[in-house]
Every structure is written in structure tokens, then in C-alpha cells.
Amino acid sequence: MSFTPQTTENIKPIMPTYLAIFDLDETLIAADSASLWNKFIVAKGLAPLSLLTQEHAMMTAYSKGTLDMDSYMTATLAPLKGKSHHQIQPLIDEFITDIITPAIYQQALERIEWHRKRGDHILIISATGEHLVKPIAAVLGVKNVIAIHVEQHNGIYTGATTGILSFKEGKVERLKIWLQQQNHNYKGSYGYSDSINDLPLLNLVNKPFAVNPDPTLAMHAQMKEWTIMNWRHDNNILR
């Protein structure tokens, strides 16, 4: 389609915007949503108590940067295997309303709003399953989400994942694929995370921020002279 001078003279050019990328767990919320979900489904009788012991050991590995994410997802998705989306979704809704919403950092909401007022595009990238991340992002008012694909066949959870896991370097790979799908050239990027596991992502963005960083990320942020943000939560759900 072509435009005549008369039709284009009143059209304002689209200005380049920035992309603001947020990790979810312990960055936007004062807890790990996957861990809280596992406790929730155990309390509901959907998973055995042994899941929590298994998950605790895996999260210790996560904090050291040595977690096998494939094994973690296999273990934590097992309780959903054979269940329908219609069975699980009401539980997810209850979980987000009762447990996740009260755990949101007020400073996170303020920072998202700061970016929104600037006209920046906002993206959440998480190493948690999309069945949890997408509805949590909706509560935060964020439409763009990259999370681990959780497989369903005809609306039934298979207990498996698909595609590249958005974890460590996988976040960068998934981000690059997402960017290729966008019809937009960004002027620059902001990145926010609490975890050393997100170092590949923070190294990629123009303006990295360490939010309540774990000790290893805090040391790296200080060496790189990155901004460190200390967000606090009244409910004391922090690690």
C-alpha cells in the first residue's frame, strides 16, 4: 500500500521504544511461584508429600546454579499428568488469588508502571511453567510472556514439556526467537532478576538490574557496577 503526501503528513512517526524484561520468581514476587504451587497441590491432595522433599533438594541445586531443569519439570509436572485443563485451572485461579497476589512486590508494580508510562514494552521471562506464569503475568498487567511450554494433548496434561526450556541460556535463546517474531526495532533493553541463573540474560541487556540478588549475583553486580535494587515485602515471604 502506498500513501500520498496528503495522507502521510498528519501521521506521526513511530518512535523506537525500550524493552523491559523481568524475571518472575523472587523478582516480581517475594517467593518462588513453582515452589508455592507444589506446596499448594500437596495440601490439596493432588501430589504426595514426598514431592516437597524432592523439590527442596532441587531448589538447593538451583540456588547453586546446578539444577537439572529437565528433571525438575518432570518431577513437578507428574501430579498434573492425565488431568484436564478444566480440572486444574480452578486450582490455579485459587492459588494465584490466595497465595501469589499477596506476594507481589509493591516496588515491582511501581517499576512496571514506570516502564509503561515511558511507553516501553514489558516482557516476563520465567523458568516456571506457562500454566502458572501466564495467569500471574495477567494479574501484573503484562501481556508478553516467555515461560516453559507445558504440553497438553486435547486439553490433557501429559506431564512433559516442549521446546527450549527458558532457563539460563535457554532464556536468551527463547528471547531471540521472540524478538524475531516481533515487528519492532527496540532502542535498548532493561533486565531485572534476582538469580545468578539469569546471568546470560542480564549480560545481554543494555541496562541490567539485580533485584534482591542472591549472593553470587550480588557479587557479580558489584564487580560490573550494575544497579542493585532492594525490594521489601510486608508478608516476609522472602528466601
mmCIF file with all atom_site columns, N, CA, C and O in Angstrom, residues 124-142:
data_model
loop_
_atom_site.group_PDB
_atom_site.id
_atom_site.type_symbol
_atom_site.label_atom_id
_atom_site.label_alt_id
_atom_site.label_comp_id
_atom_site.label_asym_id
_atom_site.label_entity_id
_atom_site.label_seq_id
_atom_site.pdbx_PDB_ins_code
_atom_site.Cartn_x
_atom_site.Cartn_y
_atom_site.Cartn_z
_atom_site.occupancy
_atom_site.B_iso_or_equiv
_atom_site.pdbx_formal_charge
_atom_site.auth_seq_id
_atom_site.auth_comp_id
_atom_site.auth_asym_id
_atom_site.auth_atom_id
_atom_site.pdbx_PDB_model_num
ATOM 1  N N  . ILE A 1 124 ? 7.849  -10.635 30.509 1.00 0.00 ? 124 ILE A N  1
ATOM 2  C CA . ILE A 1 124 ? 8.260  -11.504 31.606 1.00 0.00 ? 124 ILE A CA 1
ATOM 3  C C  . ILE A 1 124 ? 8.849  -12.775 31.020 1.00 0.00 ? 124 ILE A C  1
ATOM 4  O O  . ILE A 1 124 ? 8.232  -13.419 30.170 1.00 0.00 ? 124 ILE A O  1
ATOM 5  N N  . ILE A 1 125 ? 10.061 -13.122 31.441 1.00 0.00 ? 125 ILE A N  1
ATOM 6  C CA . ILE A 1 125 ? 10.693 -14.376 31.049 1.00 0.00 ? 125 ILE A CA 1
ATOM 7  C C  . ILE A 1 125 ? 10.934 -15.195 32.314 1.00 0.00 ? 125 ILE A C  1
ATOM 8  O O  . ILE A 1 125 ? 11.629 -14.739 33.225 1.00 0.00 ? 125 ILE A O  1
ATOM 9  N N  . SER A 1 126 ? 10.374 -16.402 32.341 1.00 0.00 ? 126 SER A N  1
ATOM 10 C CA . SER A 1 126 ? 10.449 -17.212 33.554 1.00 0.00 ? 126 SER A CA 1
ATOM 11 C C  . SER A 1 126 ? 10.824 -18.649 33.242 1.00 0.00 ? 126 SER A C  1
ATOM 12 O O  . SER A 1 126 ? 10.494 -19.182 32.182 1.00 0.00 ? 126 SER A O  1
ATOM 13 N N  . ALA A 1 127 ? 11.496 -19.281 34.202 1.00 0.00 ? 127 ALA A N  1
ATOM 14 C CA . ALA A 1 127 ? 11.819 -20.701 34.104 1.00 0.00 ? 127 ALA A CA 1
ATOM 15 C C  . ALA A 1 127 ? 10.756 -21.557 34.785 1.00 0.00 ? 127 ALA A C  1
ATOM 16 O O  . ALA A 1 127 ? 10.997 -22.721 35.103 1.00 0.00 ? 127 ALA A O  1
ATOM 17 N N  . THR A 1 128 ? 9.593  -20.970 34.998 1.00 0.00 ? 128 THR A N  1
ATOM 18 C CA . THR A 1 128 ? 8.439  -21.704 35.545 1.00 0.00 ? 128 THR A CA 1
ATOM 19 C C  . THR A 1 128 ? 7.498  -22.038 34.394 1.00 0.00 ? 128 THR A C  1
ATOM 20 O O  . THR A 1 128 ? 7.530  -21.396 33.347 1.00 0.00 ? 128 THR A O  1
ATOM 21 N N  . GLY A 1 129 ? 6.657  -23.038 34.594 1.00 0.00 ? 129 GLY A N  1
ATOM 22 C CA . GLY A 1 129 ? 5.730  -23.461 33.556 1.00 0.00 ? 129 GLY A CA 1
ATOM 23 C C  . GLY A 1 129 ? 4.746  -22.372 33.169 1.00 0.00 ? 129 GLY A C  1
ATOM 24 O O  . GLY A 1 129 ? 4.293  -21.591 34.010 1.00 0.00 ? 129 GLY A O  1
ATOM 25 N N  . GLU A 1 130 ? 4.394  -22.345 31.892 1.00 0.00 ? 130 GLU A N  1
ATOM 26 C CA . GLU A 1 130 ? 3.494  -21.317 31.380 1.00 0.00 ? 130 GLU A CA 1
ATOM 27 C C  . GLU A 1 130 ? 2.093  -21.398 31.981 1.00 0.00 ? 130 GLU A C  1
ATOM 28 O O  . GLU A 1 130 ? 1.371  -20.402 32.014 1.00 0.00 ? 130 GLU A O  1
ATOM 29 N N  . HIS A 1 131 ? 1.709  -22.581 32.473 1.00 0.00 ? 131 HIS A N  1
ATOM 30 C CA . HIS A 1 131 ? 0.380  -22.727 33.084 1.00 0.00 ? 131 HIS A CA 1
ATOM 31 C C  . HIS A 1 131 ? 0.251  -21.861 34.331 1.00 0.00 ? 131 HIS A C  1
ATOM 32 O O  . HIS A 1 131 ? -0.863 -21.467 34.702 1.00 0.00 ? 131 HIS A O  1
ATOM 33 N N  . LEU A 1 132 ? 1.386  -21.529 34.952 1.00 0.00 ? 132 LEU A N  1
ATOM 34 C CA . LEU A 1 132 ? 1.395  -20.632 36.105 1.00 0.00 ? 132 LEU A CA 1
ATOM 35 C C  . LEU A 1 132 ? 1.789  -19.209 35.721 1.00 0.00 ? 132 LEU A C  1
ATOM 36 O O  . LEU A 1 132 ? 1.202  -18.239 36.200 1.00 0.00 ? 132 LEU A O  1
ATOM 37 N N  . VAL A 1 133 ? 2.776  -19.085 34.852 1.00 0.00 ? 133 VAL A N  1
ATOM 38 C CA . VAL A 1 133 ? 3.335  -17.760 34.553 1.00 0.00 ? 133 VAL A CA 1
ATOM 39 C C  . VAL A 1 133 ? 2.345  -16.867 33.819 1.00 0.00 ? 133 VAL A C  1
ATOM 40 O O  . VAL A 1 133 ? 2.218  -15.674 34.139 1.00 0.00 ? 133 VAL A O  1
ATOM 41 N N  . LYS A 1 134 ? 1.644  -17.412 32.836 1.00 0.00 ? 134 LYS A N  1
ATOM 42 C CA . LYS A 1 134 ? 0.736  -16.574 32.051 1.00 0.00 ? 134 LYS A CA 1
ATOM 43 C C  . LYS A 1 134 ? -0.370 -15.950 32.906 1.00 0.00 ? 134 LYS A C  1
ATOM 44 O O  . LYS A 1 134 ? -0.614 -14.738 32.809 1.00 0.00 ? 134 LYS A O  1
ATOM 45 N N  . PRO A 1 135 ? -1.061 -16.710 33.758 1.00 0.00 ? 135 PRO A N  1
ATOM 46 C CA . PRO A 1 135 ? -2.090 -16.057 34.585 1.00 0.00 ? 135 PRO A CA 1
ATOM 47 C C  . PRO A 1 135 ? -1.518 -15.121 35.643 1.00 0.00 ? 135 PRO A C  1
ATOM 48 O O  . PRO A 1 135 ? -2.161 -14.134 36.006 1.00 0.00 ? 135 PRO A O  1
ATOM 49 N N  . ILE A 1 136 ? -0.308 -15.401 36.134 1.00 0.00 ? 136 ILE A N  1
ATOM 50 C CA . ILE A 1 136 ? 0.322  -14.467 37.074 1.00 0.00 ? 136 ILE A CA 1
ATOM 51 C C  . ILE A 1 136 ? 0.674  -13.164 36.357 1.00 0.00 ? 136 ILE A C  1
ATOM 52 O O  . ILE A 1 136 ? 0.456  -12.066 36.892 1.00 0.00 ? 136 ILE A O  1
ATOM 53 N N  . ALA A 1 137 ? 1.193  -13.285 35.138 1.00 0.00 ? 137 ALA A N  1
ATOM 54 C CA . ALA A 1 137 ? 1.514  -12.091 34.350 1.00 0.00 ? 137 ALA A CA 1
ATOM 55 C C  . ALA A 1 137 ? 0.264  -11.265 34.101 1.00 0.00 ? 137 ALA A C  1
ATOM 56 O O  . ALA A 1 137 ? 0.319  -10.027 34.103 1.00 0.00 ? 137 ALA A O  1
ATOM 57 N N  . ALA A 1 138 ? -0.864 -11.935 33.878 1.00 0.00 ? 138 ALA A N  1
ATOM 58 C CA . ALA A 1 138 ? -2.120 -11.217 33.650 1.00 0.00 ? 138 ALA A CA 1
ATOM 59 C C  . ALA A 1 138 ? -2.490 -10.376 34.865 1.00 0.00 ? 138 ALA A C  1
ATOM 60 O O  . ALA A 1 138 ? -2.972 -9.240  34.728 1.00 0.00 ? 138 ALA A O  1
ATOM 61 N N  . VAL A 1 139 ? -2.271 -10.918 36.055 1.00 0.00 ? 139 VAL A N  1
ATOM 62 C CA . VAL A 1 139 ? -2.541 -10.162 37.283 1.00 0.00 ? 139 VAL A CA 1
ATOM 63 C C  . VAL A 1 139 ? -1.641 -8.928  37.357 1.00 0.00 ? 139 VAL A C  1
ATOM 64 O O  . VAL A 1 139 ? -2.056 -7.864  37.831 1.00 0.00 ? 139 VAL A O  1
ATOM 65 N N  . LEU A 1 140 ? -0.417 -9.066  36.859 1.00 0.00 ? 140 LEU A N  1
ATOM 66 C CA . LEU A 1 140 ? 0.537  -7.954  36.857 1.00 0.00 ? 140 LEU A CA 1
ATOM 67 C C  . LEU A 1 140 ? 0.297  -6.990  35.698 1.00 0.00 ? 140 LEU A C  1
ATOM 68 O O  . LEU A 1 140 ? 0.970  -5.967  35.597 1.00 0.00 ? 140 LEU A O  1
ATOM 69 N N  . GLY A 1 141 ? -0.646 -7.333  34.828 1.00 0.00 ? 141 GLY A N  1
ATOM 70 C CA . GLY A 1 141 ? -0.956 -6.476  33.693 1.00 0.00 ? 141 GLY A CA 1
ATOM 71 C C  . GLY A 1 141 ? 0.046  -6.580  32.564 1.00 0.00 ? 141 GLY A C  1
ATOM 72 O O  . GLY A 1 141 ? 0.181  -5.648  31.754 1.00 0.00 ? 141 GLY A O  1
ATOM 73 N N  . VAL A 1 142 ? 0.749  -7.717  32.474 1.00 0.00 ? 142 VAL A N  1
ATOM 74 C CA . VAL A 1 142 ? 1.769  -7.917  31.440 1.00 0.00 ? 142 VAL A CA 1
ATOM 75 C C  . VAL A 1 142 ? 1.269  -8.960  30.442 1.00 0.00 ? 142 VAL A C  1
ATOM 76 O O  . VAL A 1 142 ? 0.941  -10.086 30.820 1.00 0.00 ? 142 VAL A O  1
#
